[in-house]
Short mmCIF file of C-alpha atoms in Angstrom, two decimals:
data_model
loop_
_atom_site.label_atom_id
_atom_site.label_comp_id
_atom_site.label_asym_id
_atom_site.label_seq_id
_atom_site.Cartn_x
_atom_site.Cartn_y
_atom_site.Cartn_z
CA MET A 1 90.62 0.66 -98.36
CA LYS A 2 90.95 -0.17 -94.74
CA THR A 3 89.53 -3.68 -95.32
CA LYS A 4 91.84 -4.37 -98.13
CA TRP A 5 94.97 -3.43 -95.85
CA MET A 6 93.62 -5.72 -93.23
CA CYS A 7 93.31 -8.59 -95.68
CA MET A 8 96.93 -7.98 -96.94
CA ILE A 9 98.37 -7.98 -93.36
CA LEU A 10 96.63 -11.29 -92.55
CA MET A 11 97.93 -12.97 -95.71
CA PHE A 12 101.43 -11.84 -94.95
CA ALA A 13 101.25 -13.17 -91.32
CA LEU A 14 99.92 -16.52 -92.68
CA ALA A 15 102.81 -16.86 -95.11
CA LEU A 16 105.36 -16.11 -92.36
CA ASN A 17 103.71 -18.86 -90.25
CA LEU A 18 103.72 -21.42 -92.94
CA LEU A 19 107.50 -20.71 -93.59
CA ALA A 20 108.28 -21.16 -90.04
CA CYS A 21 106.47 -24.45 -89.77
CA GLY A 22 108.19 -25.78 -92.93
CA ASN A 23 111.62 -24.75 -91.72
CA GLY A 24 111.14 -26.49 -88.26
CA GLN A 25 109.98 -29.79 -89.92
CA GLU A 26 113.12 -29.66 -92.20
CA ASN A 27 115.97 -29.05 -89.77
CA GLY A 28 114.70 -31.37 -86.95
CA ASN A 29 116.36 -34.73 -86.08
CA SER A 30 113.70 -35.69 -83.82
CA SER A 31 110.05 -34.88 -83.38
CA GLU A 32 107.57 -34.95 -80.45
CA ASN A 33 105.85 -37.93 -78.97
CA GLY A 34 108.67 -40.38 -79.25
CA ALA A 35 109.54 -40.17 -83.01
CA MET A 36 112.97 -39.76 -84.46
CA ASN A 37 113.57 -38.65 -87.95
CA MET A 38 116.94 -39.77 -89.23
CA GLU A 39 116.64 -38.42 -92.87
CA PRO A 40 118.90 -35.38 -92.59
CA GLN A 41 121.81 -37.44 -91.54
CA SER A 42 121.19 -40.13 -94.18
CA VAL A 43 121.20 -37.37 -96.89
CA GLU A 44 124.54 -36.00 -95.51
CA ASP A 45 126.21 -39.42 -96.03
CA ASP A 46 124.98 -40.38 -99.46
CA SER A 47 128.29 -39.66 -100.92
CA SER A 48 130.11 -42.10 -98.63
CA GLU A 49 127.43 -44.79 -99.50
CA ASN A 50 127.97 -44.54 -102.88
CA THR A 51 131.60 -44.79 -102.99
CA GLY A 52 132.11 -47.21 -100.22
CA ASN A 53 135.65 -46.00 -99.67
CA GLU A 54 135.20 -44.29 -96.41
CA SER A 55 136.84 -45.89 -93.43
CA SER A 56 133.53 -45.89 -91.41
CA GLU A 57 130.08 -46.86 -92.64
CA MET A 58 128.03 -46.08 -89.62
CA ASN A 59 126.06 -42.97 -88.92
CA VAL A 60 125.00 -42.44 -85.30
CA ILE A 61 122.06 -40.42 -84.09
CA ASP A 62 121.34 -39.78 -80.41
CA LEU A 63 117.98 -38.71 -78.98
CA GLN A 64 118.40 -37.37 -75.32
CA ASP A 65 114.67 -36.78 -74.51
CA ASN A 66 111.46 -37.51 -76.60
CA GLY A 67 108.97 -35.92 -74.17
CA THR A 68 107.31 -39.22 -73.55
CA ASP A 69 108.93 -40.16 -70.31
CA LYS A 70 110.00 -38.20 -67.20
CA ASN A 71 113.00 -38.61 -65.33
CA ILE A 72 114.87 -40.24 -68.31
CA MET A 73 118.68 -40.44 -67.69
CA ALA A 74 121.25 -38.88 -70.06
CA VAL A 75 121.77 -41.13 -72.87
CA SER A 76 125.30 -42.06 -74.23
CA THR A 77 125.91 -42.04 -77.91
CA VAL A 78 128.16 -44.32 -79.80
CA LYS A 79 130.92 -42.50 -81.88
CA ASP A 80 131.44 -43.88 -85.32
CA SER A 81 134.84 -42.47 -85.73
CA VAL A 82 136.44 -45.12 -83.59
CA PHE A 83 135.34 -48.00 -85.90
CA SER A 84 136.58 -48.86 -89.37
CA GLY A 85 134.50 -50.56 -91.98
CA LYS A 86 130.84 -51.35 -92.05
CA VAL A 87 129.33 -52.32 -88.77
CA SER A 88 127.70 -55.70 -88.96
CA GLY A 89 126.35 -55.90 -85.26
CA CYS A 90 126.56 -54.64 -81.54
CA TYR A 91 126.26 -56.99 -78.57
CA TYR A 92 125.85 -56.63 -75.00
CA ALA A 93 129.06 -56.85 -73.01
CA GLY A 94 127.70 -56.23 -69.44
CA GLY A 95 127.20 -52.77 -67.63
CA SER A 96 127.56 -49.88 -70.13
CA ARG A 97 129.87 -51.97 -72.46
CA ILE A 98 128.85 -53.19 -75.84
CA ILE A 99 130.85 -55.08 -78.41
CA VAL A 100 130.82 -53.74 -81.91
CA ALA A 101 131.62 -55.96 -84.90
CA ALA A 102 133.04 -54.17 -87.90
CA ASP A 103 136.39 -54.85 -89.58
CA GLN A 104 137.27 -56.35 -86.32
CA LEU A 105 135.69 -56.58 -82.80
CA TYR A 106 135.72 -53.51 -80.60
CA LEU A 107 134.72 -53.34 -76.88
CA TYR A 108 133.25 -50.08 -76.60
CA ASP A 109 131.95 -48.27 -73.32
CA MET A 110 128.74 -46.14 -73.75
CA GLY A 111 129.26 -44.31 -70.39
CA LYS A 112 132.74 -43.11 -71.45
CA GLY A 113 132.01 -42.79 -75.29
CA GLU A 114 134.96 -44.46 -76.07
CA THR A 115 136.67 -47.64 -77.44
CA ILE A 116 138.40 -49.58 -74.73
CA ALA A 117 140.09 -52.10 -76.76
CA SER A 118 139.89 -54.00 -80.18
CA VAL A 119 140.80 -57.64 -81.34
CA ASP A 120 141.43 -58.75 -84.91
CA ILE A 121 138.51 -61.18 -85.27
CA SER A 122 136.18 -60.92 -88.34
CA MET A 123 133.09 -63.37 -88.55
CA GLY A 124 130.15 -63.35 -90.83
CA ASP A 125 127.76 -64.28 -88.02
CA LEU A 126 128.47 -64.37 -84.37
CA CYS A 127 126.90 -64.61 -80.89
CA VAL A 128 128.55 -62.81 -77.66
CA GLN A 129 128.21 -64.36 -74.20
CA THR A 130 129.51 -62.98 -71.16
CA PHE A 131 130.95 -64.86 -68.06
CA THR A 132 132.59 -63.93 -64.89
CA ASP A 133 135.96 -63.12 -66.05
CA GLY A 134 135.51 -62.34 -69.71
CA TYR A 135 133.68 -62.90 -72.94
CA PHE A 136 132.96 -65.83 -75.06
CA VAL A 137 132.39 -64.92 -78.85
CA VAL A 138 131.53 -67.72 -81.32
CA GLY A 139 130.58 -67.34 -84.91
CA GLN A 140 130.84 -68.61 -88.45
CA GLY A 141 134.15 -67.56 -89.93
CA LYS A 142 134.42 -65.72 -93.33
CA ALA A 143 137.13 -65.82 -95.69
CA GLY A 144 139.54 -62.84 -95.71
CA GLY A 145 138.61 -61.62 -92.33
CA GLY A 146 141.32 -60.57 -90.06
CA ASN A 147 145.14 -60.70 -90.29
CA ALA A 148 145.77 -62.69 -87.14
CA SER A 149 146.39 -66.30 -87.37
CA PHE A 150 143.48 -67.41 -85.18
CA ALA A 151 141.24 -65.28 -87.35
CA ALA A 152 142.13 -66.98 -90.66
CA SER A 153 142.90 -70.55 -89.61
CA GLU A 154 139.21 -71.64 -89.85
CA SER A 155 137.83 -69.27 -92.40
CA ASP A 156 134.64 -71.08 -93.09
CA GLY A 157 134.06 -73.12 -89.92
CA ILE A 158 132.63 -72.30 -86.62
CA ASN A 159 135.05 -70.86 -84.26
CA GLY A 160 135.00 -69.76 -80.58
CA TYR A 161 137.13 -67.15 -78.67
CA ILE A 162 137.69 -66.85 -74.99
CA LEU A 163 138.62 -63.27 -74.17
CA ASN A 164 139.46 -61.79 -70.65
CA LYS A 165 138.04 -58.66 -69.26
CA ASP A 166 140.84 -56.68 -71.03
CA PHE A 167 139.66 -58.03 -74.44
CA ALA A 168 142.75 -60.05 -74.91
CA VAL A 169 142.35 -63.66 -76.50
CA GLN A 170 142.95 -66.48 -74.05
CA ASP A 171 141.98 -69.36 -76.06
CA THR A 172 140.44 -70.40 -79.32
CA ILE A 173 138.35 -73.33 -80.23
CA SER A 174 137.80 -74.82 -83.90
CA PHE A 175 134.47 -76.53 -83.38
CA SER A 176 134.78 -77.97 -87.01
CA GLY A 177 137.52 -80.24 -85.74
CA LEU A 178 136.21 -81.32 -82.36
CA LEU A 179 133.72 -83.98 -83.69
CA SER A 180 134.51 -86.84 -86.21
CA ASP A 181 130.94 -88.32 -86.52
CA ASP A 182 128.67 -85.39 -85.95
CA PHE A 183 127.71 -81.99 -87.11
CA ILE A 184 127.08 -78.56 -85.22
CA PRO A 185 124.00 -77.03 -87.04
CA GLN A 186 123.88 -73.57 -85.67
CA ILE A 187 126.05 -71.26 -83.36
CA THR A 188 123.14 -70.52 -80.87
CA GLY A 189 123.53 -74.19 -79.72
CA ILE A 190 127.10 -73.35 -78.26
CA ALA A 191 127.36 -71.86 -74.66
CA VAL A 192 130.01 -71.02 -72.12
CA SER A 193 129.63 -71.81 -68.42
CA GLN A 194 129.56 -69.04 -65.99
CA ASP A 195 133.24 -69.78 -64.78
CA GLY A 196 134.53 -69.67 -68.36
CA LYS A 197 135.96 -73.22 -68.06
CA GLN A 198 133.42 -75.23 -70.08
CA VAL A 199 131.68 -74.96 -73.30
CA ALA A 200 128.78 -77.02 -74.09
CA PHE A 201 127.45 -77.51 -77.89
CA GLY A 202 124.72 -79.43 -79.45
CA GLY A 203 125.14 -81.48 -82.62
CA LEU A 204 122.76 -83.40 -84.67
CA GLN A 205 123.11 -86.64 -82.80
CA GLY A 206 124.07 -85.43 -79.32
CA LEU A 207 125.01 -82.84 -76.60
CA TYR A 208 128.66 -82.34 -75.82
CA LEU A 209 131.00 -80.68 -73.44
CA TYR A 210 134.39 -79.18 -74.21
CA ASP A 211 136.84 -78.63 -71.21
CA ILE A 212 139.01 -75.59 -71.99
CA SER A 213 141.93 -76.41 -69.86
CA SER A 214 142.33 -80.29 -71.19
CA ARG A 215 140.96 -79.48 -74.68
CA LYS A 216 138.94 -82.62 -74.43
CA VAL A 217 135.39 -83.38 -75.48
CA ARG A 218 132.90 -85.86 -73.84
CA THR A 219 129.38 -86.61 -74.70
CA ILE A 220 126.68 -85.39 -72.16
CA LEU A 221 123.73 -87.02 -74.08
CA ASN A 222 123.30 -89.22 -76.89
CA TYR A 223 119.80 -88.41 -78.18
CA SER A 224 119.01 -91.77 -79.56
CA GLU A 225 120.32 -93.56 -76.45
CA ASP A 226 119.79 -91.06 -73.49
CA GLY A 227 117.53 -88.55 -74.87
CA THR A 228 114.15 -89.71 -73.67
CA ALA A 229 111.88 -88.24 -70.70
CA GLY A 230 108.56 -89.81 -70.59
CA ASN A 231 107.10 -90.33 -73.97
CA MET A 232 109.15 -87.54 -75.51
CA GLN A 233 112.29 -88.24 -77.52
CA ILE A 234 114.73 -85.25 -78.16
CA ALA A 235 115.58 -84.55 -81.81
CA ALA A 236 117.50 -81.31 -81.53
CA MET A 237 119.04 -78.86 -78.92
CA ASP A 238 119.17 -75.75 -81.13
CA SER A 239 119.73 -73.29 -78.11
CA LEU A 240 121.85 -73.56 -75.07
CA THR A 241 122.55 -71.61 -71.94
CA PHE A 242 124.15 -72.32 -68.72
CA THR A 243 122.33 -71.48 -65.54
CA GLY A 244 125.50 -72.39 -63.39
CA ASN A 245 128.58 -74.11 -63.99
CA ASN A 246 126.77 -77.57 -64.16
CA THR A 247 123.36 -77.16 -65.40
CA LEU A 248 122.03 -76.32 -68.77
CA VAL A 249 118.88 -75.20 -70.16
CA TYR A 250 118.06 -75.94 -73.83
CA VAL A 251 115.42 -75.11 -76.23
CA GLY A 252 114.82 -77.42 -79.38
CA MET A 253 112.71 -80.08 -80.96
CA ALA A 254 111.28 -83.41 -79.75
CA THR A 255 108.97 -86.11 -81.05
CA ASP A 256 106.22 -87.97 -79.17
CA THR A 257 107.19 -91.70 -79.22
CA SER A 258 103.69 -92.90 -78.48
CA ILE A 259 102.14 -91.07 -81.56
CA GLY A 260 105.00 -90.24 -83.76
CA GLY A 261 104.60 -87.48 -86.25
CA ASP A 262 106.43 -84.25 -86.76
CA GLY A 263 108.79 -82.67 -83.92
CA VAL A 264 107.32 -80.22 -81.57
CA SER A 265 108.86 -77.20 -79.77
CA VAL A 266 110.25 -78.09 -76.24
CA TYR A 267 112.61 -76.67 -73.66
CA GLY A 268 114.18 -78.54 -70.68
CA THR A 269 117.28 -78.95 -68.51
CA VAL A 270 120.18 -81.32 -68.23
CA SER A 271 123.21 -81.50 -65.78
CA THR A 272 126.60 -81.65 -67.40
CA ASP A 273 126.86 -85.33 -66.16
CA GLY A 274 123.77 -86.31 -68.08
CA ALA A 275 121.43 -86.42 -65.10
CA ASN A 276 118.33 -84.41 -64.45
CA PHE A 277 117.27 -84.62 -67.98
CA THR A 278 113.85 -82.97 -68.59
CA ILE A 279 111.59 -82.23 -71.67
CA THR A 280 108.63 -79.72 -71.40
CA GLN A 281 106.36 -79.58 -74.37
CA LYS A 282 104.78 -76.22 -75.28
CA GLY A 283 101.65 -77.30 -77.38
CA ASP A 284 101.39 -75.17 -80.37
CA TYR A 285 103.59 -72.49 -79.18
CA LYS A 286 106.61 -72.77 -81.74
CA VAL A 287 109.84 -71.21 -80.50
CA ASP A 288 112.31 -69.51 -82.90
CA THR A 289 115.29 -71.28 -81.49
CA GLU A 290 117.78 -68.84 -83.23
CA GLU A 291 116.37 -65.97 -81.32
CA VAL A 292 116.28 -67.34 -77.76
CA GLN A 293 118.03 -64.79 -75.38
CA LYS A 294 119.21 -64.84 -71.82
CA GLY A 295 118.81 -61.80 -69.72
CA GLY A 296 119.92 -62.22 -66.02
CA ASN A 297 118.06 -65.21 -64.86
CA LEU A 298 115.32 -64.82 -67.43
CA LEU A 299 115.31 -67.14 -70.53
CA ILE A 300 113.26 -65.30 -73.49
CA MET A 301 111.76 -67.52 -76.07
CA PRO A 302 110.13 -65.52 -79.01
CA GLN A 303 107.75 -67.25 -81.14
CA SER A 304 108.41 -68.26 -84.72
CA PHE A 305 106.93 -65.46 -86.97
CA ASP A 306 104.65 -67.81 -88.79
CA LYS A 307 103.14 -68.85 -85.46
CA ASN A 308 103.17 -65.46 -83.78
CA ASN A 309 100.02 -64.39 -81.94
CA GLY A 310 101.52 -61.54 -79.77
CA THR A 311 102.52 -63.55 -76.93
CA LEU A 312 105.86 -64.26 -75.35
CA LEU A 313 107.01 -67.31 -73.22
CA MET A 314 109.69 -66.67 -70.73
CA LEU A 315 111.32 -68.98 -68.15
CA ASP A 316 112.82 -68.06 -64.70
CA THR A 317 115.93 -70.22 -64.91
CA ILE A 318 116.47 -70.17 -61.13
CA SER A 319 112.89 -71.34 -59.97
CA ASN A 320 112.40 -73.12 -63.36
CA THR A 321 108.72 -71.52 -63.67
CA GLU A 322 107.29 -70.24 -66.80
CA LYS A 323 105.84 -66.73 -67.37
CA THR A 324 104.02 -65.28 -70.40
CA MET A 325 103.47 -61.82 -71.58
CA SER A 326 100.94 -60.33 -73.97
CA PHE A 327 102.09 -57.60 -76.37
CA SER A 328 99.69 -54.65 -77.18
CA SER A 329 98.54 -56.47 -80.46
CA ARG A 330 98.50 -59.97 -81.76
CA SER A 331 101.05 -58.95 -84.79
CA GLU A 332 103.76 -57.77 -82.36
CA GLY A 333 106.80 -60.05 -82.25
CA GLU A 334 106.82 -60.91 -86.00
CA ASP A 335 109.55 -58.20 -86.45
CA GLY A 336 111.59 -59.24 -83.78
CA VAL A 337 111.68 -59.53 -79.87
CA TYR A 338 114.57 -58.35 -77.86
CA CYS A 339 115.80 -59.01 -74.16
CA SER A 340 117.82 -56.59 -72.10
CA GLY A 341 121.12 -57.57 -70.41
CA GLN A 342 119.73 -58.16 -67.14
CA GLY A 343 116.14 -59.28 -68.13
CA LYS A 344 114.23 -56.50 -66.74
CA TYR A 345 112.98 -55.46 -70.19
CA VAL A 346 111.96 -56.79 -73.58
CA ALA A 347 111.24 -54.68 -76.83
CA THR A 348 109.41 -55.41 -79.80
CA ALA A 349 109.98 -53.89 -83.31
CA ILE A 350 107.15 -52.93 -85.67
CA LEU A 351 108.41 -52.25 -89.33
CA GLU A 352 106.58 -49.84 -91.57
CA GLU A 353 107.72 -48.84 -94.92
CA SER A 354 109.92 -45.97 -93.81
CA SER A 355 109.99 -46.41 -89.89
CA VAL A 356 110.46 -48.84 -87.22
CA THR A 357 108.45 -48.57 -83.79
CA ILE A 358 110.08 -49.90 -80.66
CA ASN A 359 107.81 -50.85 -77.76
CA ILE A 360 109.56 -51.49 -74.43
CA TYR A 361 107.83 -53.72 -71.77
CA ASP A 362 108.71 -54.37 -68.29
CA THR A 363 109.13 -58.12 -67.74
CA ALA A 364 108.09 -58.26 -64.21
CA SER A 365 104.82 -56.44 -64.65
CA GLY A 366 104.17 -57.07 -68.38
CA LYS A 367 103.23 -53.44 -68.91
CA SER A 368 104.41 -51.34 -71.93
CA ILE A 369 106.51 -48.40 -70.47
CA HIS A 370 107.84 -46.76 -73.60
CA THR A 371 107.20 -46.42 -77.18
CA GLU A 372 109.69 -44.83 -79.91
CA THR A 373 109.54 -44.60 -83.55
CA VAL A 374 112.74 -44.19 -85.82
CA GLN A 375 112.13 -42.97 -89.22
CA ASP A 376 114.46 -42.49 -92.27
CA GLY A 377 113.78 -41.43 -95.79
CA ASN A 378 115.55 -44.55 -97.17
CA SER A 379 113.11 -47.14 -96.92
CA THR A 380 115.87 -50.05 -97.50
CA TYR A 381 116.71 -49.67 -93.74
CA PHE A 382 113.28 -51.22 -93.02
CA LEU A 383 113.44 -54.18 -95.27
CA ARG A 384 115.06 -56.38 -92.53
CA VAL A 385 114.45 -56.49 -88.89
CA PRO A 386 116.77 -54.28 -86.70
CA GLN A 387 119.08 -55.34 -84.00
CA ILE A 388 117.94 -53.87 -80.62
CA LEU A 389 120.08 -53.65 -77.45
CA ILE A 390 118.73 -52.56 -73.99
CA LEU A 391 121.03 -51.59 -71.16
CA ASP A 392 119.25 -52.02 -67.97
CA GLU A 393 121.35 -49.79 -65.61
CA SER A 394 121.14 -46.67 -67.88
CA GLY A 395 117.81 -47.11 -69.37
CA THR A 396 119.38 -46.93 -72.77
CA CYS A 397 118.16 -48.56 -76.05
CA ILE A 398 120.34 -48.96 -79.06
CA VAL A 399 118.83 -49.72 -82.31
CA VAL A 400 120.91 -50.72 -85.35
CA LEU A 401 119.67 -50.50 -88.77
CA GLY A 402 121.17 -51.70 -92.18
CA ARG A 403 123.76 -53.84 -90.58
CA GLY A 404 123.12 -56.82 -92.91
CA ILE A 405 122.25 -54.80 -96.07
CA ASP A 406 125.28 -53.97 -98.35
CA GLU A 407 123.60 -51.23 -100.18
CA VAL A 408 123.39 -48.83 -97.40
CA SER A 409 125.53 -47.78 -94.36
CA THR A 410 124.69 -48.97 -90.97
CA LEU A 411 122.76 -46.49 -88.82
CA ILE A 412 122.85 -46.64 -85.02
CA THR A 413 120.52 -44.50 -82.89
CA THR A 414 120.15 -44.39 -79.11
CA PHE A 415 117.19 -43.23 -77.02
CA GLY A 416 116.51 -43.21 -73.29
CA PHE A 417 113.56 -44.58 -71.19
CA ALA A 418 112.39 -44.63 -67.68
CA GLY A 419 111.87 -48.03 -66.24
#
């Protein structure tokens, strides 16, 4: 009889223990060892996703401390209630500020947890660049976006907006009307100078400079006439960035005039007066020109996914010296490489069926310093690469999921890391 009672007591204790474990897994948004589970929040928002009538289509989850790093600073969150419409992207705007694209553009302060300003600009695809006194937003217009005249004037063309620090539009540029005999292939080939007075852009036939005050365009380089350095002939400048007010770094394609054949991936420099033109060939390293990023003085040149081998090419634009980084595995980089605002860190994303793992690397040492896994029960969020922003000063990483997928709301989550 005593033995029977002991067995019953042990079975009862085991049942209580299993029940406690099950409840703990069900109710937690974050797990140990750098894993974040977003499923509970997603389940709550199923009704808004199905109807599509809610004013905000973004869910925000914040992880303060995942236990993998010590001395992690407090992480600010992003409040979805301040935006209207589905969030289509977030962009670094200097310091603790980001620009959020939804039904319009919002300037949001992560430190204060509030929207500072908004402007009625709506575009299907865009890039954001900062300069000394403001922001340059360039993108492909979309029909029906925005009510202001400048937002609707060129609904299908490439438009640029010069905004001051208060997020007020100072000037607008319709790039579709600047050239009569050339075509601008992509928005990554457009860059603003550090003083905000000039905009350079690459076409199919040449490189051009637009003066904002005079509204005039002049040719920096005609590819067929002036685009040769050594035995290399430039064919395209797909990505541009200013390293000063008079010097540009480009990434593009060139051909070897001595042997012909297909174009190869190159980068180089050129002054705004057309002088000091250089072409540097990168052998079999093929740069994804649409993913080139500038953080501080560092130019990050991720490989094209079909040539990826787990390495990253970087260029110090001040010393004009190359640096390479090796990721933890040869497959890393296929699902995105992301540079921090000041260039201190890069991150990679590794997509799985129901999760994405983010590895953060220190660009100075090349070492991996933090790993975080974001999970959700809806695998649709992981069908496309995420958007990742890294704020150097606060050690904050922002992960945006589902921004380009109409079937789901946009999910934004933040976590902290120690540099």
